[in-house]
């Protein structure tokens, strides 16, 4: 077993999600819960390319809100 299920391309973590078996690139941080928000790809190659593109265009992590925290937030508002 090689430990290649997590690495970074520039600032962007690329990792394999064990549950879904998909490759993900972390692109954002949830500003409600601090969770990592990732984009999932079917193959490592696609994920790697996406991370490379993000790095090439000097993108940074965006502050966003993940679905889970958003639902909690909505409930808190009721
Ligand atoms: Zn969250």
Tab-separated table of C-alpha atoms and ligand atoms in Angstrom:
chain	number	residue	atom	x	y	z
A	1	UNK	CA	0.000	0.000	0.000
A	2	UNK	CA	1.443	3.315	-0.999
A	3	UNK	CA	0.420	6.396	0.926
A	4	UNK	CA	-0.495	8.442	-2.089
A	5	UNK	CA	-4.128	9.113	-1.245
A	6	UNK	CA	-3.281	12.623	-0.096
A	7	UNK	CA	-0.942	15.194	-1.545
A	8	UNK	CA	-0.889	18.851	-2.376
A	9	UNK	CA	-0.695	20.646	-5.685
A	10	UNK	CA	0.461	24.126	-4.766
A	11	UNK	CA	-1.876	25.154	-1.956
A	12	UNK	CA	-4.595	22.725	-2.875
A	13	UNK	CA	-4.983	19.367	-1.156
A	14	UNK	CA	-5.832	16.495	-3.495
A	15	UNK	CA	-7.077	13.365	-1.794
A	16	UNK	CA	-9.039	10.190	-2.273
A	17	UNK	CA	-12.318	9.971	-0.434
A	18	UNK	CA	-12.448	6.455	0.953
A	19	UNK	CA	-16.213	6.361	1.213
A	20	UNK	CA	-17.022	7.277	-2.363
A	21	UNK	CA	-13.726	6.240	-3.908
A	22	UNK	CA	-13.638	9.591	-5.679
A	23	UNK	CA	-10.722	11.965	-5.894
A	24	UNK	CA	-11.316	15.359	-4.377
A	25	UNK	CA	-9.702	18.761	-4.472
A	26	UNK	CA	-10.281	21.034	-1.513
A	27	UNK	CA	-11.334	24.357	-2.951
A	28	UNK	CA	-12.993	26.171	-0.085
A	29	UNK	CA	-13.367	26.467	3.648
A	30	UNK	CA	-16.777	26.561	5.284
A	31	UNK	CA	-17.108	29.801	7.179
A	32	UNK	CA	-19.756	28.448	9.511
A	33	UNK	CA	-18.053	25.287	10.705
A	34	UNK	CA	-14.538	25.513	9.307
A	35	UNK	CA	-15.133	22.347	7.286
A	36	UNK	CA	-13.168	21.580	4.160
A	37	UNK	CA	-15.256	21.922	1.033
A	38	UNK	CA	-14.129	19.808	-1.872
A	39	UNK	CA	-14.939	19.152	-5.457
A	40	UNK	CA	-15.099	15.454	-6.352
A	41	UNK	CA	-13.759	13.820	-9.494
A	42	UNK	CA	-13.945	10.269	-10.773
A	43	UNK	CA	-10.229	9.940	-11.349
A	44	UNK	CA	-7.044	11.164	-9.749
A	45	UNK	CA	-6.018	12.607	-13.100
A	46	UNK	CA	-9.070	14.885	-13.270
A	47	UNK	CA	-8.618	16.018	-9.678
A	48	UNK	CA	-4.959	16.689	-10.263
A	49	UNK	CA	-5.718	18.713	-13.385
A	50	UNK	CA	-8.287	20.781	-11.538
A	51	UNK	CA	-5.852	21.545	-8.715
A	52	UNK	CA	-3.180	22.460	-11.238
A	53	UNK	CA	-5.591	24.825	-12.981
A	54	UNK	CA	-6.523	26.489	-9.691
A	55	UNK	CA	-2.862	26.988	-8.910
A	56	UNK	CA	-2.105	28.270	-12.403
A	57	UNK	CA	-4.783	30.932	-12.135
A	58	UNK	CA	-3.610	31.909	-8.646
A	59	UNK	CA	-6.880	31.069	-7.034
A	60	UNK	CA	-7.100	30.887	-3.289
A	61	UNK	CA	-9.393	29.110	-0.935
A	62	UNK	CA	-12.736	30.800	-0.897
A	63	UNK	CA	-14.797	31.175	2.220
A	64	UNK	CA	-18.040	29.416	1.609
A	65	UNK	CA	-20.761	27.543	3.459
A	66	UNK	CA	-21.136	23.795	3.190
A	67	UNK	CA	-24.499	22.132	2.767
A	68	UNK	CA	-24.433	20.553	6.217
A	69	UNK	CA	-23.755	23.768	8.126
A	70	UNK	CA	-26.199	25.650	5.966
A	71	UNK	CA	-28.989	23.270	6.930
A	72	UNK	CA	-28.074	23.679	10.610
A	73	UNK	CA	-28.004	27.413	10.161
A	74	UNK	CA	-31.484	27.368	8.621
A	75	UNK	CA	-32.790	25.318	11.539
A	76	UNK	CA	-31.283	27.710	14.055
A	77	UNK	CA	-33.152	30.549	12.396
A	78	UNK	CA	-36.555	29.013	12.888
B	1	LIG	ZN1	-19.524	23.337	7.241
